Short mmCIF file of C-alpha atoms in Angstrom, two decimals:
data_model
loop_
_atom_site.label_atom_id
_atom_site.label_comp_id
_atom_site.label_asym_id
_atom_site.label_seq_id
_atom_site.Cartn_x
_atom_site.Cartn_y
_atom_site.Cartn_z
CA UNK A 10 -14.52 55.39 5.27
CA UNK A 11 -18.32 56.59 5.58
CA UNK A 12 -19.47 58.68 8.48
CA UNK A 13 -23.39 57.33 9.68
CA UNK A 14 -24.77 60.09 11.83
CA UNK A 15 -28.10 58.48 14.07
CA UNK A 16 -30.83 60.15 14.99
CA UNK A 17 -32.70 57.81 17.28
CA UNK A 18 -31.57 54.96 18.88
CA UNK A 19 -31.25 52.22 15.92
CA UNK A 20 -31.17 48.64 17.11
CA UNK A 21 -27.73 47.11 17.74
CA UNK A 22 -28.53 44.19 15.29
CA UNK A 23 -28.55 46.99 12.27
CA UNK A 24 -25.45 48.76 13.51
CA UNK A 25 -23.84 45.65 13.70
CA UNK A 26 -23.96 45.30 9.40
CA UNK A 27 -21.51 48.18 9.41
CA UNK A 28 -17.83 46.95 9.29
CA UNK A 29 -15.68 48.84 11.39
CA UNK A 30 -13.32 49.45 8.61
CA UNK A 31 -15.30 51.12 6.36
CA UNK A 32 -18.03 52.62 8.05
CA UNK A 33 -17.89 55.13 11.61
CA UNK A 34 -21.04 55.74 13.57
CA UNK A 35 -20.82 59.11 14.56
CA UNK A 36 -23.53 61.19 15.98
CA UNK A 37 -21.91 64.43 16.74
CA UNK A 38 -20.42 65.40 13.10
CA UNK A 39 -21.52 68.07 11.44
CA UNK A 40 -21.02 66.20 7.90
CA UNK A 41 -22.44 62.18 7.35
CA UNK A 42 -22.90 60.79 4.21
CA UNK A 43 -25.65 58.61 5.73
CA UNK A 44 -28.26 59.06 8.14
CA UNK A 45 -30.17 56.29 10.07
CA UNK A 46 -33.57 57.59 11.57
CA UNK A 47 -36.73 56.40 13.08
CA UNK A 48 -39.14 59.04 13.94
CA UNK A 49 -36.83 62.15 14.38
CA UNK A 50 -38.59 65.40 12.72
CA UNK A 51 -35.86 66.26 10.08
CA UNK A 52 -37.67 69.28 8.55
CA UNK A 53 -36.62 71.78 10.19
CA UNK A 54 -32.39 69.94 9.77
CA UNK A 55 -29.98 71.42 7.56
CA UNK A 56 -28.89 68.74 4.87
CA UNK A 57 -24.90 68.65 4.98
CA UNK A 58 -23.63 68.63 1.32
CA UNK A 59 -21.70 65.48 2.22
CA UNK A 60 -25.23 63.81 2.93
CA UNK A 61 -25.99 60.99 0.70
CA UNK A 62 -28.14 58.92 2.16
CA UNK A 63 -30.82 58.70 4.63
CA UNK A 64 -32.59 55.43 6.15
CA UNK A 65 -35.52 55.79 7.95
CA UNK A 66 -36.00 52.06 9.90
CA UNK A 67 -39.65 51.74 9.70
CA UNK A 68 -42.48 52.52 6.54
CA UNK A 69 -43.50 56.61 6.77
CA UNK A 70 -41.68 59.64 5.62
CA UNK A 71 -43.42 62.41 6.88
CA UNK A 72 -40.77 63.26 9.19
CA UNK A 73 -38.34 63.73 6.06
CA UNK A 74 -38.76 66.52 3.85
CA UNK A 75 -38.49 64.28 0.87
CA UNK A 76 -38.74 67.14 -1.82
CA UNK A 77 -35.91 68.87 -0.20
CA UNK A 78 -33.81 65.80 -0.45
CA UNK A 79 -34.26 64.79 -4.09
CA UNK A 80 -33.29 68.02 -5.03
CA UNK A 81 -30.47 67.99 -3.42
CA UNK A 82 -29.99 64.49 -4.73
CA UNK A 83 -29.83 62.40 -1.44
CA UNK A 84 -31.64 58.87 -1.23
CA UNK A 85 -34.54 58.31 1.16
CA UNK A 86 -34.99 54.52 2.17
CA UNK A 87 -37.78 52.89 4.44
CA UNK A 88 -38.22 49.60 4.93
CA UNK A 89 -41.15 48.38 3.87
CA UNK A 90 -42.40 44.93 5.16
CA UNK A 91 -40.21 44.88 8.27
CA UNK A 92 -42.70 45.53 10.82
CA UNK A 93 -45.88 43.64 8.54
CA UNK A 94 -45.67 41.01 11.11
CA UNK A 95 -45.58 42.88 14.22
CA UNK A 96 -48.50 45.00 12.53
CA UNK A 97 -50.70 42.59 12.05
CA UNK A 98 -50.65 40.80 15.07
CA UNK A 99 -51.52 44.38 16.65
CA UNK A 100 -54.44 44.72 14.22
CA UNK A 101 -55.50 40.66 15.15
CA UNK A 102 -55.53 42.26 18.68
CA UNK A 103 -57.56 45.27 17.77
CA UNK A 104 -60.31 43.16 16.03
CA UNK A 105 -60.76 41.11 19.48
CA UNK A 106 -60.91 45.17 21.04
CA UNK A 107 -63.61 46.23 19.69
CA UNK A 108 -65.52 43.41 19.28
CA UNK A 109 -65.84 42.15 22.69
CA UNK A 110 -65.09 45.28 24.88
CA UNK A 111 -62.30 43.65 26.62
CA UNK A 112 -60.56 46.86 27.37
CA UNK A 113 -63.31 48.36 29.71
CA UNK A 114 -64.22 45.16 31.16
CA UNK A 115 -60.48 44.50 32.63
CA UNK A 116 -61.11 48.42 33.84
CA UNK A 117 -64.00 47.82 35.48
CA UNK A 118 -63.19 44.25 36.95
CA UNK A 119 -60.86 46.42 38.97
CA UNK A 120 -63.21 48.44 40.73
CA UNK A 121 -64.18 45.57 42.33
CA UNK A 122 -61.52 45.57 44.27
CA UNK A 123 -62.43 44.98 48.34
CA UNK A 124 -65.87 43.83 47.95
CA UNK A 125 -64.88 40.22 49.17
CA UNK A 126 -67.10 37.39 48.69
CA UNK A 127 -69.31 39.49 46.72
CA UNK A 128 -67.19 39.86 43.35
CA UNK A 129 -68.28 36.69 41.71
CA UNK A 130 -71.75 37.56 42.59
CA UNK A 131 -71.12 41.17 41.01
CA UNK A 132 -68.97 40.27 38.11
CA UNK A 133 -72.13 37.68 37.06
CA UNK A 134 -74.19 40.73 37.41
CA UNK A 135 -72.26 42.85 35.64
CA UNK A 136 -70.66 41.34 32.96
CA UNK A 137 -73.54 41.72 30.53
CA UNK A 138 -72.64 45.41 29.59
CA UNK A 139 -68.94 44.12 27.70
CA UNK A 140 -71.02 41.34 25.51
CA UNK A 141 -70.11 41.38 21.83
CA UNK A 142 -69.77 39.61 18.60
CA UNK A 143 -67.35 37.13 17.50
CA UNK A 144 -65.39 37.94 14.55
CA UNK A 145 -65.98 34.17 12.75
CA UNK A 146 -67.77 34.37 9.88
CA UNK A 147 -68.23 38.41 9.92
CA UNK A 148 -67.08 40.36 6.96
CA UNK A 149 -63.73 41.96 6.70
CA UNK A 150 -62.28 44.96 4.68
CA UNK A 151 -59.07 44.98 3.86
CA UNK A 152 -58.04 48.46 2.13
CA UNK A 153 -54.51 48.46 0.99
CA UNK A 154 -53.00 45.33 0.01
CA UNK A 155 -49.08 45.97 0.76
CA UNK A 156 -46.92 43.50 3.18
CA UNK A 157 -49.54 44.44 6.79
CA UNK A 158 -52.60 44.43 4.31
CA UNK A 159 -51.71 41.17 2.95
CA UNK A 160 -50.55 39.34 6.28
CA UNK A 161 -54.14 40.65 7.98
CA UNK A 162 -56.14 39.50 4.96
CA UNK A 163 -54.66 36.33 5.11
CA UNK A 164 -54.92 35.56 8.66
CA UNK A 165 -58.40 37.00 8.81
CA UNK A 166 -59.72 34.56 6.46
CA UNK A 167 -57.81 31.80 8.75
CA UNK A 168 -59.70 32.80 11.53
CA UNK A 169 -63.12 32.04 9.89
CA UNK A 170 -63.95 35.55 8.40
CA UNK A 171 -65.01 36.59 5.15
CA UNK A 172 -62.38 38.81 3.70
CA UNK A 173 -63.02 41.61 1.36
CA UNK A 174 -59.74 43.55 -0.26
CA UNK A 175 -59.70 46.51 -2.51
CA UNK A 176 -56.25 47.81 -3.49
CA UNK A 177 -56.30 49.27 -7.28
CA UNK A 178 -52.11 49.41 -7.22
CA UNK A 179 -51.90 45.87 -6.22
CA UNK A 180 -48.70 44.46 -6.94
CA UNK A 181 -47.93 41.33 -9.03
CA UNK A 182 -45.27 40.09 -5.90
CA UNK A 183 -48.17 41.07 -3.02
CA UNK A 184 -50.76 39.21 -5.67
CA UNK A 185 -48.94 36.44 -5.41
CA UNK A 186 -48.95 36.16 -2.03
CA UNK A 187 -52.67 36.78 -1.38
CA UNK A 188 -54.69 34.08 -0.31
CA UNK A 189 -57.40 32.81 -2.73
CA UNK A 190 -60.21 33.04 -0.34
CA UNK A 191 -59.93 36.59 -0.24
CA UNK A 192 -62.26 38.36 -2.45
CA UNK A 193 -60.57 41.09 -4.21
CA UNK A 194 -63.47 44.38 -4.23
CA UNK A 195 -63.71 46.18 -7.58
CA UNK A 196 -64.49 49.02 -5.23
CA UNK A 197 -64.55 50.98 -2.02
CA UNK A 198 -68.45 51.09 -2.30
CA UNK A 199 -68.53 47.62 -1.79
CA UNK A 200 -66.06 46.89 0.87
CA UNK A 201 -68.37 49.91 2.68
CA UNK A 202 -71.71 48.16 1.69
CA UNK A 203 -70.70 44.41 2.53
CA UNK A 204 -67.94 44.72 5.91
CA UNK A 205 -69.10 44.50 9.12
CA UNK A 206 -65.36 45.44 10.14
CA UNK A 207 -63.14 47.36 8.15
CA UNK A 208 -59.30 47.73 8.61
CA UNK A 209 -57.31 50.58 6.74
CA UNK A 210 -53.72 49.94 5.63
CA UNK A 211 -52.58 52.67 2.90
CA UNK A 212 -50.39 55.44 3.14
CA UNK A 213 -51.41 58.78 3.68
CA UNK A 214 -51.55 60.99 0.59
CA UNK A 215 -53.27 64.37 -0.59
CA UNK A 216 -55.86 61.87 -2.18
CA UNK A 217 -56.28 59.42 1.27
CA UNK A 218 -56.22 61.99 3.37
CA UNK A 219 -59.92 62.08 5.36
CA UNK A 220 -60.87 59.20 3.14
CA UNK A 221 -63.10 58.20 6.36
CA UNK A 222 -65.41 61.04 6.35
CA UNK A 223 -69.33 62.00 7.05
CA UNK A 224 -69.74 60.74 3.18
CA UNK A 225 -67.91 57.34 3.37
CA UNK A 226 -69.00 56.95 6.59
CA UNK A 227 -73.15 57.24 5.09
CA UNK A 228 -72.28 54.09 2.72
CA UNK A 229 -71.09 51.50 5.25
CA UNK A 230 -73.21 49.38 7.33
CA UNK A 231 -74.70 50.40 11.04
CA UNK A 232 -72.36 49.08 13.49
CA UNK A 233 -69.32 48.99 11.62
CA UNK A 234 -66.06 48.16 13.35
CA UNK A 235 -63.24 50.65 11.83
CA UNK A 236 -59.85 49.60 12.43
CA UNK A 237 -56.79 52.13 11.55
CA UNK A 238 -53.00 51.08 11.97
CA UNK A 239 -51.97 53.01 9.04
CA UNK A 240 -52.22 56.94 9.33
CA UNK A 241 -54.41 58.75 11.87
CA UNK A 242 -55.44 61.74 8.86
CA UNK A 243 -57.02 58.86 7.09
CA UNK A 244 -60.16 59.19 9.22
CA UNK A 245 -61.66 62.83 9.65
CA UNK A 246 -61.81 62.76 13.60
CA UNK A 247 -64.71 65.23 13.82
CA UNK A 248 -67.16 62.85 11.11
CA UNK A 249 -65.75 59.94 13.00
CA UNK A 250 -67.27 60.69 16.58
CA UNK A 251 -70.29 61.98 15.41
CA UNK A 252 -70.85 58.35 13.81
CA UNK A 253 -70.06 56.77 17.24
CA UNK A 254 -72.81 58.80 18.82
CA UNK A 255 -75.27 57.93 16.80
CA UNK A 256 -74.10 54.14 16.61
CA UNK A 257 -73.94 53.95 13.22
CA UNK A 258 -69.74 52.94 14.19
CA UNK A 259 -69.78 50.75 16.46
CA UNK A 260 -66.05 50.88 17.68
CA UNK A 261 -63.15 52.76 16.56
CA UNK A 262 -59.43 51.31 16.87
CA UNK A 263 -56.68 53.02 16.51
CA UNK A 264 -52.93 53.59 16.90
CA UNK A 265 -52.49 57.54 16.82
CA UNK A 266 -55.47 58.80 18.31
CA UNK A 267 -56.17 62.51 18.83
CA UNK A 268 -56.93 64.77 22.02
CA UNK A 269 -60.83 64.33 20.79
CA UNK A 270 -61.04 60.67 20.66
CA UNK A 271 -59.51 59.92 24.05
CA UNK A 272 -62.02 58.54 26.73
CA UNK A 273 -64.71 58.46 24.64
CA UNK A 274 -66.96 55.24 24.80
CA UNK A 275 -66.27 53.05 21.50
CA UNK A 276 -62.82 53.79 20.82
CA UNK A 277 -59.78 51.97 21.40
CA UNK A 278 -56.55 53.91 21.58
CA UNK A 279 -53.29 52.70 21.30
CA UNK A 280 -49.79 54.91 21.73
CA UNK A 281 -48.68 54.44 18.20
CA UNK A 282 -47.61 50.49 19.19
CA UNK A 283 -47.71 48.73 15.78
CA UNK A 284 -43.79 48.46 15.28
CA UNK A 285 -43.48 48.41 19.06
CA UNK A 286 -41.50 44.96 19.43
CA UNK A 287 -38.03 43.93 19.40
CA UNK A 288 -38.41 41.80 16.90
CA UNK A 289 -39.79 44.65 14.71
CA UNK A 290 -36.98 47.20 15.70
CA UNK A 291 -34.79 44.48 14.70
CA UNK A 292 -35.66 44.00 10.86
CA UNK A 293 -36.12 47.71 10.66
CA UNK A 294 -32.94 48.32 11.51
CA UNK A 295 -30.81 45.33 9.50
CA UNK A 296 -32.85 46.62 6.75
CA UNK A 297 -32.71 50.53 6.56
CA UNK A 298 -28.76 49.52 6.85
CA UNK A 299 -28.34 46.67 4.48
CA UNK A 300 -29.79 49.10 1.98
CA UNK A 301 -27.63 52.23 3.02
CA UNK A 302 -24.82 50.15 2.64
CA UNK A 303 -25.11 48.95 -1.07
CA UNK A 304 -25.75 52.17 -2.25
CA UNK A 305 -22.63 54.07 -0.32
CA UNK A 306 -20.72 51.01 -1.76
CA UNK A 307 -21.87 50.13 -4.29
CA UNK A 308 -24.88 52.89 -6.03
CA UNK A 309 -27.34 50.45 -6.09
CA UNK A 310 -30.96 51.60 -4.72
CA UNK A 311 -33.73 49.40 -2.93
CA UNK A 312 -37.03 51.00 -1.41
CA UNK A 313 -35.97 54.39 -1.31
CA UNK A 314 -38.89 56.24 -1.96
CA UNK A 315 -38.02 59.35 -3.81
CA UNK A 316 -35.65 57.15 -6.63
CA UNK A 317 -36.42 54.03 -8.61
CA UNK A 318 -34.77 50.87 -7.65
CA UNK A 319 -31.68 49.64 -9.40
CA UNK A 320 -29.37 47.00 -8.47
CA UNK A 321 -26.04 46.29 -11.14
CA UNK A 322 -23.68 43.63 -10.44
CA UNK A 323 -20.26 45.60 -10.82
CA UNK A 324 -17.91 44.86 -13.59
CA UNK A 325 -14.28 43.89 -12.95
CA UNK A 326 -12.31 46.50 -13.49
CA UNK A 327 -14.20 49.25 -13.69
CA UNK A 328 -15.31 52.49 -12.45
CA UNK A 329 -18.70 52.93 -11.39
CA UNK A 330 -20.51 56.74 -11.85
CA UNK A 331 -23.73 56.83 -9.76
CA UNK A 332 -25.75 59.77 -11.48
CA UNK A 333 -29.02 61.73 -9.92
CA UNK A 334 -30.71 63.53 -12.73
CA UNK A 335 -34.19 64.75 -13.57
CA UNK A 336 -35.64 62.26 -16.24
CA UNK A 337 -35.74 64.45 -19.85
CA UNK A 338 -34.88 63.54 -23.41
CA UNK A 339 -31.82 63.12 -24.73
CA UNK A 340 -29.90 62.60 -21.12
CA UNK A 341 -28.27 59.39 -21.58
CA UNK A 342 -26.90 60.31 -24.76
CA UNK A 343 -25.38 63.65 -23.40
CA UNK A 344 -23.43 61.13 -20.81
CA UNK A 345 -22.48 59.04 -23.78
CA UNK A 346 -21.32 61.54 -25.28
CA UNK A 347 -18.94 63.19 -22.32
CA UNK A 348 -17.77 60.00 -21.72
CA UNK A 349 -16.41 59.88 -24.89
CA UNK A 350 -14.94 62.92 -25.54
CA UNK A 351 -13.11 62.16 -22.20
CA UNK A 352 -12.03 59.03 -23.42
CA UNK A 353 -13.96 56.65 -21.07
CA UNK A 354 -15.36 53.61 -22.03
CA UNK A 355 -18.68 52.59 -20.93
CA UNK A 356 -18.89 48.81 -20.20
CA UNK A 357 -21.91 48.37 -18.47
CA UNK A 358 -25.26 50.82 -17.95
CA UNK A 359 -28.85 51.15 -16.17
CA UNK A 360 -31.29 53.60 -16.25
CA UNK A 361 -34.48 54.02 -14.67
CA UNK A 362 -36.74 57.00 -14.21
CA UNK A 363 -39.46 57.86 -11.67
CA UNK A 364 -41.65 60.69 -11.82
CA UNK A 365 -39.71 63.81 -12.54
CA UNK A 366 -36.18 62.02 -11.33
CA UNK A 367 -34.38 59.01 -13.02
CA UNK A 368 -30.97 57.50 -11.94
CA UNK A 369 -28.71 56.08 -13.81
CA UNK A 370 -25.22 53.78 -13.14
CA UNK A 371 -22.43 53.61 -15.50
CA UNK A 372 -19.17 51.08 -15.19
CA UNK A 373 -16.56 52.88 -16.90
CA UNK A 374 -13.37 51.68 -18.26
CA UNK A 375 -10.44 54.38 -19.25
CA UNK A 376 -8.86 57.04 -17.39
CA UNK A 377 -11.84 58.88 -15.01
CA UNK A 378 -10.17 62.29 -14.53
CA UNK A 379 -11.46 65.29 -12.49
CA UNK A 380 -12.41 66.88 -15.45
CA UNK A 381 -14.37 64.65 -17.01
CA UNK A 382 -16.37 64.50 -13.74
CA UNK A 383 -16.67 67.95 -13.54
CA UNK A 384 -17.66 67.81 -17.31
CA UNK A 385 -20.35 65.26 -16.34
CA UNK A 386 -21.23 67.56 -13.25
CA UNK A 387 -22.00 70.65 -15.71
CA UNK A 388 -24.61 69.16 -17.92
CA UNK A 389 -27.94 70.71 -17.36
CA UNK A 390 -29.95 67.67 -15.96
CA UNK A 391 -27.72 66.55 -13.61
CA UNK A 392 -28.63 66.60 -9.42
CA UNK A 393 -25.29 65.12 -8.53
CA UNK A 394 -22.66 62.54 -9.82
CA UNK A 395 -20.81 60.08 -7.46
CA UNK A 396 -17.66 57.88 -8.36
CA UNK A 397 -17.04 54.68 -6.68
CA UNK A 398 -13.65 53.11 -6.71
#
């Protein structure tokens, strides 16, 4: 039996993957092996040693002290792709936003409010101020090309525009996917030079971080539309406003805005709504738990973010040792090697390494004792060893 502890409210439709008889939903222990999250701060958490696995139901991390938990030798899933859809059509939205200033039109429509016979006169008078462009046949960049950059890119170029995508780790399975009127930009120069809109969909790292700055900003056209549904430290806020005062941005979307940007003329700011649908919560969910689930079952690893992915079909009548080490020389011999001293037979084995951590799965035939776990345990590389009936 596996204890799930929950700290947010995870969609029925996920909790509902766990069978009663092997898996208990308990938010008050002190002592999970798993841990379903959304956007619970878990930094300042202690990690149980019984912890093995945590699922966070949408894309970021930065609520999980990731570091923390690969030392310790604990998973971290997300579920990538399982909100692309309700992404996108948010971003669709936000192109429409800032292109034809629908947002302060519908607020000013209502100030209209008890002048009688007179509004159609006034709205005719008025409605000058909210005209803007249609998005057919404007340029688009895309930057990042992962499940929401893909579905935008795509849909964009439906919709009459002329897509641009740059994306320098761009997977052979997203490739595939990409639609063949997209042009794919050698550079972020030229999706700057070329895009009258430009839509940001990468994660945030040390080398993305204020990648929308006073510099970047200089290189793209006057009256750009910037779009961000990603990460709001992707665009330095400070660079950002002085570029819509001097009109050289046009409009700013975006889902996390800061205390700075709100109710200033040009931007559009959402309350962090990308994933906000039940559809989205849905998928999250089923799929931060179908993934929890193999590996406390079975050891096998899908989008978790701090391990490589490894999925073994289990061999009858076996033993299966799931083992967290850090990825030096000579590591899968010195497992070899205890295994047979101990006696154990290995009939089936994977290994894969990422970064400074690999993780490896053994089937095992023979007696497994204590000892020779323990054995296993001691060597110097390992983070932690797990037997599965």
């Amino acid at each position: 039996m596996y204890t799930i502890k929950t700290l947010n409210a995870i969609s029925p439709a996920g909790l509902a993957k766990l069978p009663v008889n092997q898996f208990e939903v308990d938010n008050e222990t002190t002592a999970p092996q798993g841990i379903l999250v959304r956007s619970a701060d878990m930094h300042d958490m202690p990690l149980p040693d019984s912890l093995l696995a945590i699922a966070r139901a949408g894309a970021g991390t930065n609520n999980i002290p990731i570091e923390e938990c690969t030392n310790a030798g604990i998973v971290v899933f997300n579920t990538p792709g399982a909100n692309a859809n309700a992404v996108k059509e948010l971003v669709l939205c936000a192109l429409f936003l800032t292109s034809r200033k629908i947002a302060p039109a519908l607020d000013w429509v209502k100030t209209l409010k008890g002048q009688g016979d007179q509004v159609e006169k006034l709205i005719e008078k008025g409605k000058g101020q909210f005209a803007g462009p249609e998005i057919q046949g404007k340029a688009l960049g895309v930057v990042g090309l992962g499940a929401i950059g893909i579905l935008v890119a795509n849909a964009a170029s439906q919709l009459g525009m002329e897509v641009y995508g740059y994306d320098p780790y761009l997977s052979v399975e997203h490739a595939w996917r990409l639609s063949s009127a997209v042009h794919l930009s050698p550079s972020l120069d030229e999706v700057y030079q070329k895009c009258d809109y430009i839509t940001l969909h990468l994660p945030q790292t040390k080398d993305t971080k204020g990648m929308v700055n006073g510099e970047s900003l200089q290189k793209m056209k006057d009256g750009v539309r910037i779009l961000n549904f990603a990460r709001g430290a992707l665009v330095d806020t400070d660079a950002l406003l002085e570029a819509l005062g001097q009109g050289k941005v046009a409009a700013y979307a975006t889902d996390f805005p800061a205390d700075a940007m709100l109710g200033v003329e040009g931007v559009v700011a959402l309350p962090h709504l990308g994933a906000s649908t039940p559809e989205s919560e849905d998928n999250c969910a089923v799929m931060a738990v179908d993934q929890m689930k193999d590996y406390l079952e079975n050891g096998n690893i899908l989008n978790a973010v701090n391990l490589p992915s490894i999925s073994m079909a289990r061999e009858p009548g076996t033993r299966r040792i799931c083992v967290i080490h850090r990825n030096v020389p000579n590591t899968i011999a010195m497992f070899a090697a205890t295994c047979g001293d101990a006696g154990i037979n290995i009939e089936n084995m994977q290994s894969k390494s990422r970064g400074e951590y690999a993780y490896t799965i053994l089937d095992v035939s023979g007696e497994l004792s204590s000892s020779a776990v323990e054995a296993l345990r001691g060597l110097e590389p390992i983070v932690k060893v797990r037997v599965i009936q």
